[in-house]
XYZ file of N, CA and C in Angstrom:
525
model
N 167.468 118.928 145.953
C 167.578 117.567 145.963
C 167.365 117.146 144.478
N 166.379 117.543 143.358
C 166.191 116.938 142.206
C 167.463 116.974 141.577
N 168.367 118.411 141.652
C 169.438 118.694 140.886
C 170.595 117.628 141.502
N 170.371 116.842 142.465
C 171.542 116.290 142.977
C 171.299 114.687 142.636
N 170.182 114.449 142.561
C 169.230 112.775 142.072
C 169.533 112.526 141.117
N 168.811 113.575 140.108
C 168.673 113.447 138.732
C 169.957 112.761 137.726
N 170.696 113.611 138.001
C 171.823 112.797 137.361
C 172.257 111.579 137.533
N 172.348 111.351 139.326
C 172.542 110.009 139.352
C 171.528 109.180 138.787
N 170.386 109.224 138.781
C 169.167 108.381 138.384
C 169.443 108.319 136.906
N 169.521 109.179 136.096
C 169.996 109.095 134.662
C 171.427 108.019 134.437
N 172.305 108.125 135.268
C 173.684 107.463 134.813
C 173.359 105.955 135.323
N 172.951 106.059 136.395
C 172.501 104.778 136.831
C 171.763 103.477 136.047
N 170.663 104.164 135.660
C 169.727 103.846 134.754
C 170.480 103.215 133.179
N 171.115 104.107 132.789
C 171.537 103.986 131.512
C 172.731 102.607 131.747
N 173.612 102.859 132.837
C 174.872 102.138 132.971
C 174.422 100.802 133.340
N 173.506 100.579 134.364
C 173.652 99.280 134.990
C 172.164 98.670 134.107
N 170.986 99.162 134.013
C 169.833 98.256 133.660
C 170.142 98.250 132.249
N 170.422 99.281 131.197
C 170.703 99.065 129.750
C 171.435 98.316 129.991
N 172.231 97.423 130.661
C 173.198 96.715 130.341
C 172.606 95.149 130.370
N 171.742 95.017 131.009
C 171.027 94.030 131.609
C 170.823 93.256 132.487
N 172.034 93.757 133.286
C 172.595 93.062 134.398
C 171.514 92.804 135.822
N 170.233 93.612 135.498
C 169.137 93.716 136.545
C 167.930 93.313 135.757
N 168.225 93.383 134.425
C 166.844 93.215 133.316
C 166.246 91.738 133.301
N 166.554 90.490 133.887
C 166.159 89.455 133.623
C 164.901 89.243 134.332
N 164.069 88.405 133.800
C 162.386 87.886 134.476
C 162.397 87.783 135.797
N 163.487 86.853 135.635
C 163.707 86.273 137.377
C 164.076 87.492 138.602
N 164.586 88.397 137.876
C 165.329 89.410 138.746
C 163.782 90.677 139.171
N 163.147 90.479 138.152
C 161.646 91.049 138.102
C 160.447 90.406 139.077
N 160.732 89.282 139.119
C 159.715 88.512 139.765
C 160.247 88.608 141.364
N 161.477 88.678 141.540
C 161.894 88.927 142.828
C 161.200 90.065 143.527
N 161.932 91.178 142.796
C 161.486 92.459 143.183
C 160.173 92.873 143.266
N 159.600 91.921 142.550
C 157.764 92.668 142.595
C 157.536 91.837 144.155
N 158.087 90.476 144.628
C 157.779 90.078 146.061
C 158.151 91.208 146.873
N 159.819 91.461 146.658
C 160.285 92.419 147.832
C 159.230 93.471 147.856
N 159.150 94.288 146.958
C 157.999 95.151 146.566
C 156.870 95.156 147.202
N 156.170 93.863 147.419
C 154.797 93.363 147.964
C 155.401 93.423 149.496
N 156.309 92.741 149.916
C 156.962 92.841 151.348
C 156.766 94.099 152.034
N 157.361 95.175 151.571
C 157.494 96.590 151.553
C 156.270 97.153 152.062
N 155.312 96.750 150.972
C 154.004 97.671 151.121
C 153.100 97.006 152.401
N 153.502 95.177 152.398
C 152.884 94.877 153.482
C 152.948 95.205 154.487
N 154.456 95.539 154.999
C 155.113 96.155 156.214
C 154.478 96.965 156.643
N 154.379 98.215 155.940
C 153.747 99.400 156.027
C 152.399 100.252 155.852
N 151.563 98.974 155.602
C 150.286 99.113 155.216
C 149.359 99.914 156.515
N 149.397 99.521 157.705
C 148.989 100.019 159.062
C 149.272 101.072 159.530
N 150.704 101.818 158.807
C 151.386 102.741 159.783
C 150.173 104.076 159.488
N 150.470 104.878 160.542
C 149.929 105.909 160.900
C 150.916 107.128 161.320
N 151.374 107.748 160.355
C 152.347 108.796 160.442
C 151.697 109.892 161.146
N 152.860 110.894 161.481
C 152.160 112.326 162.344
C 152.505 113.331 161.271
N 153.408 113.069 160.743
C 154.228 114.253 159.914
C 153.557 114.813 158.905
N 153.295 116.107 158.136
C 152.489 116.397 157.336
C 153.707 116.935 156.664
N 153.560 117.958 155.321
C 154.265 118.296 154.566
C 155.095 119.527 155.351
N 154.651 120.459 156.181
C 155.487 120.997 157.028
C 156.711 120.589 157.883
N 156.479 119.203 158.021
C 157.291 118.719 159.331
C 158.346 117.716 158.446
N 158.731 117.920 157.056
C 159.581 116.901 156.606
C 160.934 117.628 156.726
N 162.019 117.031 156.504
C 163.198 117.565 157.118
C 163.936 117.461 155.572
N 165.036 117.903 155.617
C 165.766 117.365 153.993
C 166.488 116.213 154.425
N 166.953 115.823 155.308
C 167.001 114.304 155.230
C 166.200 113.529 155.100
N 164.827 113.463 155.379
C 163.607 113.020 154.718
C 163.741 112.559 153.407
N 163.622 113.994 152.879
C 163.878 114.051 151.158
C 164.520 113.339 150.727
N 165.616 113.469 150.955
C 167.028 112.730 150.430
C 167.042 111.105 150.548
N 166.410 110.493 151.571
C 166.026 109.268 151.812
C 165.111 109.095 150.897
N 163.944 109.639 150.867
C 163.356 109.395 149.679
C 163.664 109.377 148.390
N 164.316 110.268 148.214
C 165.277 110.352 146.997
C 165.755 109.298 146.780
N 166.570 108.697 147.427
C 166.992 107.271 147.435
C 166.413 106.271 146.981
N 165.249 106.288 147.715
C 163.981 105.235 147.493
C 163.711 105.455 146.023
N 163.585 106.233 145.484
C 163.094 106.610 144.420
C 164.208 105.764 143.159
N 165.424 106.167 143.691
C 166.582 105.902 142.708
C 166.710 104.231 143.011
N 166.309 103.517 143.924
C 166.360 102.267 143.814
C 165.693 101.781 142.949
N 164.488 102.086 142.840
C 163.019 101.816 141.965
C 163.304 101.637 140.763
N 164.459 102.195 140.405
C 165.195 101.668 138.880
C 165.438 100.562 138.732
N 165.382 99.407 139.536
C 165.852 98.031 139.634
C 164.424 97.603 139.085
N 164.232 96.963 138.052
C 162.736 96.342 137.191
C 162.208 95.856 138.368
N 160.878 95.800 138.325
C 160.144 95.000 139.547
C 159.682 95.891 140.737
N 160.577 97.053 140.897
C 160.583 97.775 142.265
C 159.360 98.981 141.858
N 158.642 98.888 142.425
C 157.467 100.284 142.217
C 158.119 101.510 142.493
N 158.322 102.655 141.680
C 159.065 103.727 141.760
C 157.861 104.628 143.069
N 156.796 104.243 143.114
C 155.523 104.956 143.694
C 155.879 104.467 145.152
N 155.875 102.809 145.107
C 155.525 101.915 146.562
C 156.828 102.431 146.870
N 158.242 102.425 146.147
C 159.460 102.555 147.061
C 159.206 104.163 147.816
N 158.753 105.134 147.247
C 158.686 106.473 147.645
C 157.416 106.705 149.063
N 156.360 105.682 148.582
C 155.553 106.022 149.871
C 156.032 105.291 150.858
N 156.738 104.174 150.526
C 156.793 103.005 151.920
C 158.023 103.893 152.376
N 159.059 104.761 152.047
C 160.024 105.459 152.329
C 159.516 106.318 153.308
N 158.617 107.089 152.840
C 158.037 108.546 153.535
C 157.183 107.978 154.865
N 156.715 106.825 154.255
C 155.823 106.581 155.751
C 156.803 105.655 156.774
N 157.306 105.135 156.088
C 158.783 104.686 157.319
C 159.457 105.758 158.028
N 159.397 107.025 157.619
C 159.871 108.259 158.046
C 158.704 108.811 158.928
N 157.395 108.327 159.090
C 156.340 108.966 159.886
C 155.774 109.684 159.315
N 155.804 109.817 157.902
C 154.802 110.603 157.413
C 153.428 110.210 157.004
N 152.240 110.970 157.349
C 151.281 110.405 156.975
C 150.519 109.808 155.469
N 149.993 108.749 155.547
C 149.883 108.255 153.685
C 149.420 109.427 152.721
N 148.757 110.407 153.350
C 148.371 111.646 152.337
C 149.296 112.299 151.785
N 150.374 112.456 152.960
C 151.586 113.263 152.913
C 152.670 112.843 151.798
N 152.840 111.144 152.309
C 153.594 110.165 151.211
C 153.056 110.144 149.930
N 151.867 110.153 149.911
C 151.235 110.108 148.412
C 151.279 111.472 147.980
N 151.269 112.389 148.630
C 151.511 113.950 147.686
C 152.932 113.984 147.184
N 153.986 113.685 148.127
C 155.316 114.057 147.836
C 155.635 112.762 146.685
N 155.486 111.829 146.676
C 155.906 110.530 145.925
C 155.222 111.352 144.358
N 154.094 111.828 144.127
C 153.341 112.356 142.589
C 154.078 113.446 142.624
N 154.893 114.244 143.643
C 155.713 115.448 143.079
C 157.271 115.125 142.598
N 157.497 113.965 143.405
C 158.629 113.230 142.551
C 158.686 112.724 141.357
N 157.283 112.368 141.047
C 157.146 111.165 139.729
C 157.267 112.601 138.607
N 156.995 114.018 138.860
C 157.241 114.732 138.129
C 158.281 114.847 137.187
N 159.726 115.218 137.638
C 161.109 115.489 136.955
C 161.503 114.129 136.608
N 161.138 113.040 136.927
C 161.299 111.808 136.854
C 160.645 111.212 134.856
N 159.605 111.573 135.108
C 158.807 111.709 133.971
C 159.262 112.609 132.726
N 159.581 113.630 133.096
C 160.070 114.984 132.176
C 161.466 114.172 131.821
N 161.920 113.863 132.690
C 163.790 113.456 132.341
C 163.336 112.460 131.330
N 162.554 111.095 131.792
C 162.451 110.231 130.446
C 161.848 110.610 129.425
N 160.782 111.344 129.323
C 160.432 111.674 128.312
C 161.450 112.569 127.306
N 162.195 113.374 127.909
C 163.556 114.256 127.127
C 164.222 113.261 126.322
N 164.673 112.000 127.065
C 165.349 110.909 126.710
C 164.657 110.262 125.538
N 163.561 109.917 125.585
C 162.833 109.343 124.653
C 162.562 110.183 123.408
N 162.296 111.642 123.536
C 162.312 112.554 122.516
C 163.665 112.307 121.652
N 164.886 112.396 122.552
C 166.084 112.562 121.604
C 166.362 111.248 120.967
N 166.080 110.266 121.515
C 166.030 108.855 120.849
C 165.008 108.911 119.747
N 163.900 109.397 119.583
C 162.658 109.655 118.565
C 163.147 110.254 117.244
N 163.957 111.839 117.870
C 164.227 112.323 116.780
C 165.745 112.285 116.309
N 166.172 110.948 116.452
C 167.531 110.424 115.859
C 167.146 109.260 115.050
N 165.900 108.577 115.021
C 165.342 107.640 114.293
C 165.404 108.081 112.880
N 166.136 107.183 111.866
C 166.034 107.467 110.809
C 164.829 107.434 110.097
N 163.804 106.615 110.455
C 162.325 106.251 110.120
C 161.624 107.586 110.575
N 162.006 108.418 111.188
C 161.003 109.305 111.822
C 159.972 110.043 110.496
N 160.539 110.210 109.570
C 159.237 110.767 108.886
C 158.052 109.727 108.632
N 158.346 108.388 108.223
C 156.972 107.129 108.149
C 156.387 107.078 109.780
N 157.518 106.999 110.969
C 156.750 106.864 112.078
C 156.328 108.236 112.847
N 155.796 109.595 111.709
C 155.632 110.572 112.999
C 154.278 110.152 113.558
N 153.392 109.695 112.677
C 151.986 109.504 113.442
C 152.181 108.450 114.518
N 152.623 107.364 114.097
C 152.389 106.446 115.438
C 153.072 106.708 116.647
N 154.368 107.698 116.381
C 154.870 108.024 117.678
C 153.871 108.716 118.195
N 153.257 110.129 117.506
C 152.275 111.137 118.193
C 151.032 110.168 118.726
N 150.512 109.123 118.126
C 149.404 108.507 118.832
C 150.025 107.544 119.892
N 151.030 107.492 119.960
C 151.610 106.409 121.184
C 151.749 107.594 122.173
N 152.317 108.518 122.065
C 152.257 109.624 123.462
C 151.121 110.310 123.680
N 150.210 110.381 122.750
C 148.785 110.617 122.973
C 148.124 109.715 123.860
N 148.215 108.548 123.573
C 147.939 107.521 124.566
C 148.461 107.192 125.726
N 149.882 107.075 125.749
C 150.563 106.921 127.046
C 150.006 107.946 128.223
N 150.027 109.514 127.242
C 149.404 110.564 128.450
C 148.135 110.421 128.961
N 147.271 109.992 127.935
C 145.716 109.828 128.457
C 146.011 108.422 129.665
N 146.428 107.396 129.320
C 146.381 106.093 130.042
C 147.402 106.739 131.726
N 148.450 107.299 131.432
C 148.969 107.520 132.800
C 148.046 108.548 133.550
N 147.330 109.032 132.868
C 146.412 110.195 133.504
C 145.472 109.285 134.223
N 144.955 108.513 133.650
C 143.512 107.758 134.308
C 144.224 106.926 135.468
N 145.399 106.181 135.030
C 146.015 105.568 136.060
C 146.682 106.134 137.307
N 147.001 107.049 137.177
C 147.332 108.010 138.398
C 146.386 108.269 139.246
N 145.385 108.953 138.333
C 143.725 109.008 139.278
C 143.075 107.938 139.959
N 143.258 106.604 139.223
C 142.778 105.524 139.465
C 143.769 105.065 140.857
N 145.238 105.017 140.835
C 145.754 105.135 142.023
C 145.652 105.776 143.260
N 145.397 107.108 142.920
C 145.309 108.223 143.942
C 144.002 107.484 144.643
N 142.725 107.595 143.928
C 141.621 106.901 144.715
C 141.975 105.763 145.602
N 142.443 105.092 145.166
C 142.723 103.652 145.919
C 143.866 103.879 147.327
N 144.681 104.526 146.922
C 145.660 105.006 147.879
C 145.022 106.079 149.244
N 143.895 106.956 148.491
C 143.205 107.906 149.596
C 142.610 107.115 150.335
N 141.964 105.866 150.216
C 141.176 105.046 150.854
C 142.259 104.026 151.849
N 143.299 104.305 151.707
C 144.625 103.541 152.398
C 144.721 101.995 152.281
N 144.444 101.513 150.639
C 144.706 100.504 150.525
C 145.961 99.610 149.979
N 146.850 99.829 150.750
C 148.004 99.509 150.193
C 148.013 98.022 150.090
N 147.399 97.380 150.982
C 147.558 96.005 150.544
C 146.978 95.531 149.741
N 146.353 95.958 148.698
C 145.595 95.670 147.716
C 146.979 95.602 146.502
N 147.923 96.453 146.450
C 148.803 96.482 145.714
C 150.156 95.404 146.663
N 150.295 95.153 147.566
C 151.194 94.164 147.956
C 150.393 92.865 147.411
N 149.339 92.753 147.854
C 148.566 91.137 147.159
C 149.017 91.068 146.060
N 148.673 92.191 144.835
C 148.924 92.132 143.169
C 150.625 91.700 143.414
N 151.395 91.805 144.066
C 152.895 91.602 143.911
C 153.355 90.296 144.361
N 152.398 89.766 145.625
C 152.253 88.399 145.972
C 152.083 87.686 145.206
N 151.067 87.873 144.319
C 150.488 86.980 143.359
C 151.473 87.290 142.083
N 151.700 87.895 141.616
C 152.543 88.076 139.737
C 153.613 87.441 140.086
N 154.374 87.983 141.272
C 155.945 87.746 141.458
C 155.860 86.421 141.517
N 155.188 85.533 142.517
C 155.532 83.986 141.977
C 154.902 83.449 140.625
N 154.059 84.093 140.215
C 153.355 83.311 138.890
C 154.658 83.749 137.924
N 155.239 84.619 137.855
C 156.185 84.972 136.937
C 157.759 84.029 137.126
N 157.871 83.625 138.096
C 158.732 82.716 138.578
C 158.432 81.361 138.006
N 156.839 81.078 138.394
C 156.963 79.507 137.881
C 156.463 79.595 136.452
N 156.308 80.381 135.645
C 155.678 80.407 134.246
C 156.616 80.789 133.287
N 157.661 82.049 134.005
C 158.588 82.297 132.579
C 159.774 82.088 132.852
């Protein structure tokens, strides 16, 4: 699945999002509300599928949800968890699979960032700030994921939905 979806994800991101067609503040606000609706809809689902019950078709559908999440305001983890739980997976299984899908996406994003950094004509002067930013990003990502996993383990999707319901309209009103 990764070998099929990863090139699509990179191409989609570079051609559509970088052109700015989906990156307006209004789009982000609306898609945050859509994310909230999706999370609220599945918050009480109690699936029966475990890791071993997943079919190839399930993995493809969840991979497509991850690709849709490239639209700004659509949460990648939220989209994959919604898709997995919508397919009847237990929340713990959906969370684990979503985390596994994060790994190749983050490695791919890091690879693209490194190639941009290496091409920077000011690399000599910016090496320390780049390194500090990388370390800070890594540490914050680790703690954010740990916090997110703890909240998800308690089955609290509704808090993320409520967050989206608050932030989305506020962005529409004030920006």
